[in-house]
mmCIF file of N, CA, C and O in Angstrom:
data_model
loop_
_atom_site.group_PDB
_atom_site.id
_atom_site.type_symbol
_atom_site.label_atom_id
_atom_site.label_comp_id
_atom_site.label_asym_id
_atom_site.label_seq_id
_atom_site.Cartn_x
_atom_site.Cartn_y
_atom_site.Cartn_z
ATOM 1 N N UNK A 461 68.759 101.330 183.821
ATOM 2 C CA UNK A 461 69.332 101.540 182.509
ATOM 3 C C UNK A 461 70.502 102.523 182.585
ATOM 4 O O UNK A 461 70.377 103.572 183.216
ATOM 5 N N UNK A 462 71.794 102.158 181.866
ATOM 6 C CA UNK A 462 72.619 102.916 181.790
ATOM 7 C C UNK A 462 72.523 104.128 180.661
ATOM 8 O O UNK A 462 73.037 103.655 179.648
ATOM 9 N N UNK A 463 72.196 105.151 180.460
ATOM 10 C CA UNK A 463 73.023 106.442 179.987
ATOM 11 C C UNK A 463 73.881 107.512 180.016
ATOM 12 O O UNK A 463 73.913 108.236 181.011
ATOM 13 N N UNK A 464 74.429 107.669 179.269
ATOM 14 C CA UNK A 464 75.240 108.681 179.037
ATOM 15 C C UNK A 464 74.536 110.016 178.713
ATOM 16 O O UNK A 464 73.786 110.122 177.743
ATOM 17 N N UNK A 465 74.808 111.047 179.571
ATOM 18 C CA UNK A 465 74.525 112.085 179.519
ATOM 19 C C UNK A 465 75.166 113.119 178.481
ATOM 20 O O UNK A 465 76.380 113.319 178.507
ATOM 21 N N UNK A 466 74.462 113.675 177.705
ATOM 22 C CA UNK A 466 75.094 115.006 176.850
ATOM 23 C C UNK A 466 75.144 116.405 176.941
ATOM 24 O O UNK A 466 74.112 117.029 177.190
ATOM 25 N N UNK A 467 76.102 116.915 176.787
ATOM 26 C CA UNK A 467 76.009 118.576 177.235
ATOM 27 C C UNK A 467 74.914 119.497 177.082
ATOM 28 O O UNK A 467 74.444 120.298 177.890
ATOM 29 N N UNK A 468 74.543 119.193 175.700
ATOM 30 C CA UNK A 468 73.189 119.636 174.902
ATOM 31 C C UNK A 468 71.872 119.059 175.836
ATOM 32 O O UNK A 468 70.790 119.568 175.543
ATOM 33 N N UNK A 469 71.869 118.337 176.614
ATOM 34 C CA UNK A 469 70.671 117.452 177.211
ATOM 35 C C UNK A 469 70.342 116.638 176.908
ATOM 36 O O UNK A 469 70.416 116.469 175.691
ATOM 37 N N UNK A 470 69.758 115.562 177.712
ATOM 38 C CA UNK A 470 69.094 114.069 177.256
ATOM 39 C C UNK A 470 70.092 113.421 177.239
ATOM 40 O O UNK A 470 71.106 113.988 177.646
ATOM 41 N N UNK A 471 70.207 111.888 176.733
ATOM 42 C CA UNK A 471 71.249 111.103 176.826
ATOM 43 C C UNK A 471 71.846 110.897 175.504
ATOM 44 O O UNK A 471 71.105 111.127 174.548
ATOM 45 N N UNK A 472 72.909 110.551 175.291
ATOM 46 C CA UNK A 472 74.182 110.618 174.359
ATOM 47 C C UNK A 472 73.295 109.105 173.200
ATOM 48 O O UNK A 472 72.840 108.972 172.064
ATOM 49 N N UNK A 473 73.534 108.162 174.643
ATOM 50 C CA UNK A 473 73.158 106.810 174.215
ATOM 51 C C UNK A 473 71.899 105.859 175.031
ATOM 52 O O UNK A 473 72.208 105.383 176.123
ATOM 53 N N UNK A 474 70.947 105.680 174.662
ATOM 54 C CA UNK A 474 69.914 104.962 175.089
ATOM 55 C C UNK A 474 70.603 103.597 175.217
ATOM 56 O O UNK A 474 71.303 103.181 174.293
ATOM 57 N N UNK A 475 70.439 102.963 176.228
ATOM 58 C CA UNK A 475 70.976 101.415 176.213
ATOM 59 C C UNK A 475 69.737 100.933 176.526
ATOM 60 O O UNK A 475 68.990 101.459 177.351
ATOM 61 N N UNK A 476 69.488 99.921 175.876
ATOM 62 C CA UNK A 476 68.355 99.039 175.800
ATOM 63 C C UNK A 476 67.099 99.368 176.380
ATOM 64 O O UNK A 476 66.598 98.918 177.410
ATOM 65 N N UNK A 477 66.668 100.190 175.604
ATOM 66 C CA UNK A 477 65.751 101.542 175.935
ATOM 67 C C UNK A 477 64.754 101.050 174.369
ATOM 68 O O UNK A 477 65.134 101.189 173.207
ATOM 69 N N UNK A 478 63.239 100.384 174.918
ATOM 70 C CA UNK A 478 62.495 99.791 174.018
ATOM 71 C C UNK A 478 61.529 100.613 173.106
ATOM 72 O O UNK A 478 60.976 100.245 172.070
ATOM 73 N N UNK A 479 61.451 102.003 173.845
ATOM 74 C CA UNK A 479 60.818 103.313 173.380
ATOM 75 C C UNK A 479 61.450 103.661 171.904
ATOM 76 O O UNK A 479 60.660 104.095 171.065
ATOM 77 N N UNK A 480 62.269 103.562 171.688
ATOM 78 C CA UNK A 480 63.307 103.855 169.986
ATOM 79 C C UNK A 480 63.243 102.638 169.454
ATOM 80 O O UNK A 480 63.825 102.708 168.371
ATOM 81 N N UNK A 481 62.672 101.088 169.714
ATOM 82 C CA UNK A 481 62.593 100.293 168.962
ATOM 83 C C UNK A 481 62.103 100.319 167.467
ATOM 84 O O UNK A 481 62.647 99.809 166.487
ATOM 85 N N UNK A 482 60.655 101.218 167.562
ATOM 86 C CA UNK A 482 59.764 101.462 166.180
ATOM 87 C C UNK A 482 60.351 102.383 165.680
ATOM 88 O O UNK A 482 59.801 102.743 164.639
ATOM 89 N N UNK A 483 61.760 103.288 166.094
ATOM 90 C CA UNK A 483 62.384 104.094 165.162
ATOM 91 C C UNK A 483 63.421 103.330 163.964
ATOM 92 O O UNK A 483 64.058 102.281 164.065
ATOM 93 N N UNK A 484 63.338 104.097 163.045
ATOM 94 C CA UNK A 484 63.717 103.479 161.804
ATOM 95 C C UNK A 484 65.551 103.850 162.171
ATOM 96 O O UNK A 484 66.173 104.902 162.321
ATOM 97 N N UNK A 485 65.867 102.647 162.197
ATOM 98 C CA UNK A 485 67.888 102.840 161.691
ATOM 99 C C UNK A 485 68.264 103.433 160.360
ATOM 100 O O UNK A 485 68.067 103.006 159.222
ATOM 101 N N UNK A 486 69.026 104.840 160.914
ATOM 102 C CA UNK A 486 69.806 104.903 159.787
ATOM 103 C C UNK A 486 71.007 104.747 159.500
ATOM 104 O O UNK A 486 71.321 104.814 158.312
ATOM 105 N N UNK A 487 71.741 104.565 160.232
ATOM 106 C CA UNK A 487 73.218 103.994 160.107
ATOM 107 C C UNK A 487 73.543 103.103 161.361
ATOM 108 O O UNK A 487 72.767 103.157 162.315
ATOM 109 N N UNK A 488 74.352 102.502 161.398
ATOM 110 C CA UNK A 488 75.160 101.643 162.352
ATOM 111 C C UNK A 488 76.329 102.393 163.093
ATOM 112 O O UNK A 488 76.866 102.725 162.036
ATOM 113 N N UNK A 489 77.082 102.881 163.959
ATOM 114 C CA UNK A 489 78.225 102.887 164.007
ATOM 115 C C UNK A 489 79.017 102.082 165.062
ATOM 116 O O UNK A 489 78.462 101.172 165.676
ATOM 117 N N UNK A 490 80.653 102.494 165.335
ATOM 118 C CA UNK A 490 81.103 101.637 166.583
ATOM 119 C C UNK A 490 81.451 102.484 167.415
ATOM 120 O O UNK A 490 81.392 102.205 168.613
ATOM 121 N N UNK A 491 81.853 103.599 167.024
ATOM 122 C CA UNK A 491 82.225 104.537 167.994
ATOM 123 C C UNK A 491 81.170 105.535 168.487
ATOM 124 O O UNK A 491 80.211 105.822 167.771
ATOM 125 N N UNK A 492 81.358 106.117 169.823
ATOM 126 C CA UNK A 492 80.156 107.056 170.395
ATOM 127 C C UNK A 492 80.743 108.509 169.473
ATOM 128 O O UNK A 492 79.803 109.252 169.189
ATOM 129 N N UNK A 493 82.188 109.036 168.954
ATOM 130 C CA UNK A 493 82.490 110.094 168.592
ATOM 131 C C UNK A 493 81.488 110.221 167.221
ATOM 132 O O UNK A 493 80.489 110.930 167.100
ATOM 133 N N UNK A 494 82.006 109.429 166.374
ATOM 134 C CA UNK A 494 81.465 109.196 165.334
ATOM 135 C C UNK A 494 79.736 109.229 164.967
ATOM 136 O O UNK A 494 79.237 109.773 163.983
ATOM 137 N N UNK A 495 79.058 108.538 165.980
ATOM 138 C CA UNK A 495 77.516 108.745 166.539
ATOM 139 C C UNK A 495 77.029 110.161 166.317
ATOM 140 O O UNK A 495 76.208 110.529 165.477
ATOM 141 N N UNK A 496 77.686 110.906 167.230
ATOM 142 C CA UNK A 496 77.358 111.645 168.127
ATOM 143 C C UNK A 496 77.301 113.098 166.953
ATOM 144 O O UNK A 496 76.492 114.018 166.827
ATOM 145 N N UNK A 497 78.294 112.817 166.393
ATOM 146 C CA UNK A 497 78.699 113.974 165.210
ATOM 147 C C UNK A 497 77.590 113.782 163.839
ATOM 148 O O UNK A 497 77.367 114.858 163.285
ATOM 149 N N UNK A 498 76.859 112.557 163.211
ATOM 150 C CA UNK A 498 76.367 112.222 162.666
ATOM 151 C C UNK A 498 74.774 112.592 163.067
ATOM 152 O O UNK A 498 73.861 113.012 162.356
ATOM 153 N N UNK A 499 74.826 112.204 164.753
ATOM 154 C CA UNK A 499 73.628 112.468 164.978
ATOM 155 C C UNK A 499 73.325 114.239 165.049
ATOM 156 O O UNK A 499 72.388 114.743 164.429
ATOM 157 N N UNK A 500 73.814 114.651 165.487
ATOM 158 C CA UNK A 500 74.302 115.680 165.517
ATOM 159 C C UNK A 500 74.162 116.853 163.912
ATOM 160 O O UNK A 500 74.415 118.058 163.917
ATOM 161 N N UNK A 501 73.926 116.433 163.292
ATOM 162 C CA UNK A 501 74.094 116.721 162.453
ATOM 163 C C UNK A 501 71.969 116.344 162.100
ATOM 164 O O UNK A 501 71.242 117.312 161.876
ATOM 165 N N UNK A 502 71.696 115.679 162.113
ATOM 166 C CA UNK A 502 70.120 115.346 161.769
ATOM 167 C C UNK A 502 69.285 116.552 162.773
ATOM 168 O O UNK A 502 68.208 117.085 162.503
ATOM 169 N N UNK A 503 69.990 116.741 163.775
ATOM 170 C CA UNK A 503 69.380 117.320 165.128
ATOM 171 C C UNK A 503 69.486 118.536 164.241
ATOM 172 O O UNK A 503 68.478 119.129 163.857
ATOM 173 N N UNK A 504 70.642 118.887 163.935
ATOM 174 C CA UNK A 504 70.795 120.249 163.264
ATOM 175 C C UNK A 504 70.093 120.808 162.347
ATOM 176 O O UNK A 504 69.947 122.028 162.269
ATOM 177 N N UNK A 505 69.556 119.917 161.508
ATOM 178 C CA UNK A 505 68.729 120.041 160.439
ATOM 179 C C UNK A 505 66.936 119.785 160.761
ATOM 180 O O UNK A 505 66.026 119.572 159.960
ATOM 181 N N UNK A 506 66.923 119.875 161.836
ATOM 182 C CA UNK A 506 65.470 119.828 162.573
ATOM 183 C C UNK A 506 64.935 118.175 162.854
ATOM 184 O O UNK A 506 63.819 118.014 163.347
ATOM 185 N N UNK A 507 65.633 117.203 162.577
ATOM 186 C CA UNK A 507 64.937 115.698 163.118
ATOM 187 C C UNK A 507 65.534 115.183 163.967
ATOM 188 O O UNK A 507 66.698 115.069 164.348
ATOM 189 N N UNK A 508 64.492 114.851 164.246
ATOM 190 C CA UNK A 508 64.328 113.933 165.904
ATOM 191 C C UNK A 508 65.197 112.577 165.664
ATOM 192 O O UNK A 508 64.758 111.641 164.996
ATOM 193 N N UNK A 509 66.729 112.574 166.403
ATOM 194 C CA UNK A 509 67.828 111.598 166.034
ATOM 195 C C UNK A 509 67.954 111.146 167.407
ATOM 196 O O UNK A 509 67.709 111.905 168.345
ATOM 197 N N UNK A 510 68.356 109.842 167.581
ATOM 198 C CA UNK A 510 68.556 109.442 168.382
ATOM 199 C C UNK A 510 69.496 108.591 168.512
ATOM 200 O O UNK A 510 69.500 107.938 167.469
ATOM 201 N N UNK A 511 70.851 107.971 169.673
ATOM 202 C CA UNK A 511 71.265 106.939 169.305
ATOM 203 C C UNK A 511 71.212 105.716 170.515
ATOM 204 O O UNK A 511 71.239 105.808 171.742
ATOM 205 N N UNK A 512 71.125 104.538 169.606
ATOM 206 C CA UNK A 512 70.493 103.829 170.769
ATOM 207 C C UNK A 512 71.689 102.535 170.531
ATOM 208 O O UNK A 512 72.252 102.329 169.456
ATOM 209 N N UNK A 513 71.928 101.690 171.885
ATOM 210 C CA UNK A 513 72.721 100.370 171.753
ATOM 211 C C UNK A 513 71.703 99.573 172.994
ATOM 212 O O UNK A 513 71.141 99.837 174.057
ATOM 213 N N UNK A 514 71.934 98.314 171.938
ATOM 214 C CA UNK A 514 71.765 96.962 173.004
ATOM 215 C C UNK A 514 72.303 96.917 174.424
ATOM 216 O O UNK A 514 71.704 96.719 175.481
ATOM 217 N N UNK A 515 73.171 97.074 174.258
ATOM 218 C CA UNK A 515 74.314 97.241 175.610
ATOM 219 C C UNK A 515 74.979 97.895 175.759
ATOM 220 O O UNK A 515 75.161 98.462 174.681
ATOM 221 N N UNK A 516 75.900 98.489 176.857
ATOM 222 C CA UNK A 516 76.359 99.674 177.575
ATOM 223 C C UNK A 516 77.651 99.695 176.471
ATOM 224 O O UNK A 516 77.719 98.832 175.597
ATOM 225 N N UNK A 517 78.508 100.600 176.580
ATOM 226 C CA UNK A 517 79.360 100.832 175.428
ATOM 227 C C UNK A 517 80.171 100.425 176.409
ATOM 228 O O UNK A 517 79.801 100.220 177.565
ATOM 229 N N UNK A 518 81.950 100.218 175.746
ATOM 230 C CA UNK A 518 82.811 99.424 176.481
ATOM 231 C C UNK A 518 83.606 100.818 176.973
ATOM 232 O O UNK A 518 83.248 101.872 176.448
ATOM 233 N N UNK A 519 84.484 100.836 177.788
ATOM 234 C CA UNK A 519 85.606 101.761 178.486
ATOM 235 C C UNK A 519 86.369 102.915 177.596
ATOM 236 O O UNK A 519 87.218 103.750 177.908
ATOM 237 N N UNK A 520 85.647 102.584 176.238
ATOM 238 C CA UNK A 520 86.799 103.119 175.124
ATOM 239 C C UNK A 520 85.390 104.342 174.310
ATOM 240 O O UNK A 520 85.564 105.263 173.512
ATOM 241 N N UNK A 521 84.173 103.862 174.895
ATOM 242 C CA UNK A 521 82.796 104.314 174.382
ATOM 243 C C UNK A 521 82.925 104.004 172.647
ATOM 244 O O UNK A 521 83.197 104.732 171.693
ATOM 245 N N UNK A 522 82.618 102.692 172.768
ATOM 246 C CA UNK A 522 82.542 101.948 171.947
ATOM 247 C C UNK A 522 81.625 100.549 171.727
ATOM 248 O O UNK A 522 81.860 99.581 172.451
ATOM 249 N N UNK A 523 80.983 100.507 171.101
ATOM 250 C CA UNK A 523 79.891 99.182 170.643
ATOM 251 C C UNK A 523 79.258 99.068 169.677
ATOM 252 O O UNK A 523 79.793 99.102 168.569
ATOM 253 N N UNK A 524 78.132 98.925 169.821
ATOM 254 C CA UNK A 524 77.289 98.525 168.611
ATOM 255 C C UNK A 524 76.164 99.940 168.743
ATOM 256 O O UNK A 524 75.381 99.854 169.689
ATOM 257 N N UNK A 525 76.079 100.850 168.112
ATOM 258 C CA UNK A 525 75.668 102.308 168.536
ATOM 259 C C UNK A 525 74.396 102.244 166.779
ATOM 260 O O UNK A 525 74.899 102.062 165.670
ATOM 261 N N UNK A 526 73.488 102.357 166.891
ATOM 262 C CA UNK A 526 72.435 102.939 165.920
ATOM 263 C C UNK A 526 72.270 104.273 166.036
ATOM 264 O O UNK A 526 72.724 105.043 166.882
ATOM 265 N N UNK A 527 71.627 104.456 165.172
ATOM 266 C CA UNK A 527 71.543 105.951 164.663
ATOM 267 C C UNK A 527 69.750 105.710 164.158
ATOM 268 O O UNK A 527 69.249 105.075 163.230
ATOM 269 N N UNK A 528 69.133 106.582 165.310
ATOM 270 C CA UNK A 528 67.766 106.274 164.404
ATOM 271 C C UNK A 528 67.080 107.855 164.569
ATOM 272 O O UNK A 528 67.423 108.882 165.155
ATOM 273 N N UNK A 529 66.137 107.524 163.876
ATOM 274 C CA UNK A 529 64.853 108.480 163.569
ATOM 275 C C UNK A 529 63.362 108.164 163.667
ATOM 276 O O UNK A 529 63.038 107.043 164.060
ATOM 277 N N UNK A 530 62.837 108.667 163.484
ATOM 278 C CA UNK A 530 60.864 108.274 163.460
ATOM 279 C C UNK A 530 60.809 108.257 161.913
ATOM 280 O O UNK A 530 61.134 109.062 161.040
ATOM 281 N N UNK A 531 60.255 106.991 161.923
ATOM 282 C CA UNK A 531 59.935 106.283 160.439
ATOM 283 C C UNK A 531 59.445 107.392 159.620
ATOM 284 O O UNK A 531 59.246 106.912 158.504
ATOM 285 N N UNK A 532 59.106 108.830 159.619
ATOM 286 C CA UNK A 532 58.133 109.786 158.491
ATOM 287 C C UNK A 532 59.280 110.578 157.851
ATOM 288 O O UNK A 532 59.255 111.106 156.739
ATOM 289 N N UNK A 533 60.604 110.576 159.010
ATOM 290 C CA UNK A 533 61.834 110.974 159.025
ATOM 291 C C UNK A 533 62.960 110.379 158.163
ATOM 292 O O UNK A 533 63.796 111.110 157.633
ATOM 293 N N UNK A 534 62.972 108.861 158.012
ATOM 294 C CA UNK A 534 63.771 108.201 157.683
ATOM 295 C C UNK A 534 64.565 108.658 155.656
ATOM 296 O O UNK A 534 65.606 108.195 155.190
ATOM 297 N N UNK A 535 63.808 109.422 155.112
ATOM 298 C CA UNK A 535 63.884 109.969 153.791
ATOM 299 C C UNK A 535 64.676 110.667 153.650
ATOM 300 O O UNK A 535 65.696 110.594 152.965
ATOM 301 N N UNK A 536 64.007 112.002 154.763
ATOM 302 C CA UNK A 536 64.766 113.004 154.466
ATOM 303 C C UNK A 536 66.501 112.879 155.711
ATOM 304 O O UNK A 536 67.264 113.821 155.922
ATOM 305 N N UNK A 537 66.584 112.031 156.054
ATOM 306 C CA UNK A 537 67.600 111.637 157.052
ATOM 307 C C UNK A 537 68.412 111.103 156.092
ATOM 308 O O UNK A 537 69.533 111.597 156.215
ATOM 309 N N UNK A 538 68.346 110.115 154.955
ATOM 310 C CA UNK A 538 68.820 109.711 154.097
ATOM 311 C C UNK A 538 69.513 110.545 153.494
ATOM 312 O O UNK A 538 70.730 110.638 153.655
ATOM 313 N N UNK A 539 68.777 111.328 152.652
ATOM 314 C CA UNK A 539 69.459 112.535 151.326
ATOM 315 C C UNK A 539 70.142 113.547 152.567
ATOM 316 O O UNK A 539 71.282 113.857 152.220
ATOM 317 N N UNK A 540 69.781 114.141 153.888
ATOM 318 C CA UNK A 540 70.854 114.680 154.276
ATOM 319 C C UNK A 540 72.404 113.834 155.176
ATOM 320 O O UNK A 540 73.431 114.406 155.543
ATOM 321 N N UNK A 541 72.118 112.634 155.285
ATOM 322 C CA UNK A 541 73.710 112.145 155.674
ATOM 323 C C UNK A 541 73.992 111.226 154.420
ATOM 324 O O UNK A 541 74.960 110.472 154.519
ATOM 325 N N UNK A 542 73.512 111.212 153.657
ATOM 326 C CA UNK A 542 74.247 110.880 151.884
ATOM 327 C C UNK A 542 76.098 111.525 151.971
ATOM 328 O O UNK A 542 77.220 111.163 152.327
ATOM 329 N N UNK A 543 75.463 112.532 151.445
ATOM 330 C CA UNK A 543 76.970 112.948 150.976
ATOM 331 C C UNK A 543 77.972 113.232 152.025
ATOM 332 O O UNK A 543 79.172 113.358 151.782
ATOM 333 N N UNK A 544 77.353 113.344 153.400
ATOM 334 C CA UNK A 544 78.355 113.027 154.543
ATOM 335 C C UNK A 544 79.044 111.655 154.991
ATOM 336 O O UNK A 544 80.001 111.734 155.761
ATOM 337 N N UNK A 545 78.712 110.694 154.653
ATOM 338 C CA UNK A 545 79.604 109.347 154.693
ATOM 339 C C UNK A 545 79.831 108.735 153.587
ATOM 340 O O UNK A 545 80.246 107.577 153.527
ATOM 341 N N UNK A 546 79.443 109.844 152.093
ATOM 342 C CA UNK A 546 80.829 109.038 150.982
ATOM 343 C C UNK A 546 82.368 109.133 150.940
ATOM 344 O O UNK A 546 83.257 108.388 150.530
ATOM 345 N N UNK A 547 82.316 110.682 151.690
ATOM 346 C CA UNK A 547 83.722 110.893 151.894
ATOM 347 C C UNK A 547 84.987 109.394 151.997
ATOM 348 O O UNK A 547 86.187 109.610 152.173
#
């Protein structure tokens, strides 16, 4: 399995990594910057975020990137990235 490693520890991006399947999606994105700052942001606020893709991201770190959590999580993950992607 390919990952990407993060400064903070652990991997950036799970690629087809079946362990985060039963985690609940909370957003979609395409870019790893964009991910990473979002996820980043759940981590900050104490939940367990993760981001996971089907397949390896392309040269540009770019694909099909989820944004998940553990389903007990998925609520309060909601009301805190609300008002961060109406902008």
């Amino acid at each position: 399995m390919f990952r990407r490693r993060s400064k903070r520890g652990g991997a950036d991006v799970h690629v087809g990594d079946a362990a985060y399947d039963g985690w609940s999606v909370v957003r979609d994105f395409e870019d790893l910057e964009t991910a990473l700052a979002f996820r980043d942001q759940l981590r900050d606020a104490g939940l367990k975020a993760v981001l996971t893709s089907d397949w390896e991201l392309d040269r540009f770190r770019r694909g099909d990137i989820a944004l998940r959590v553990e389903n007990a999580d998925y609520g309060e993950a909601e009301v805190l990235l609300s008002g961060l992607d109406d902008d």
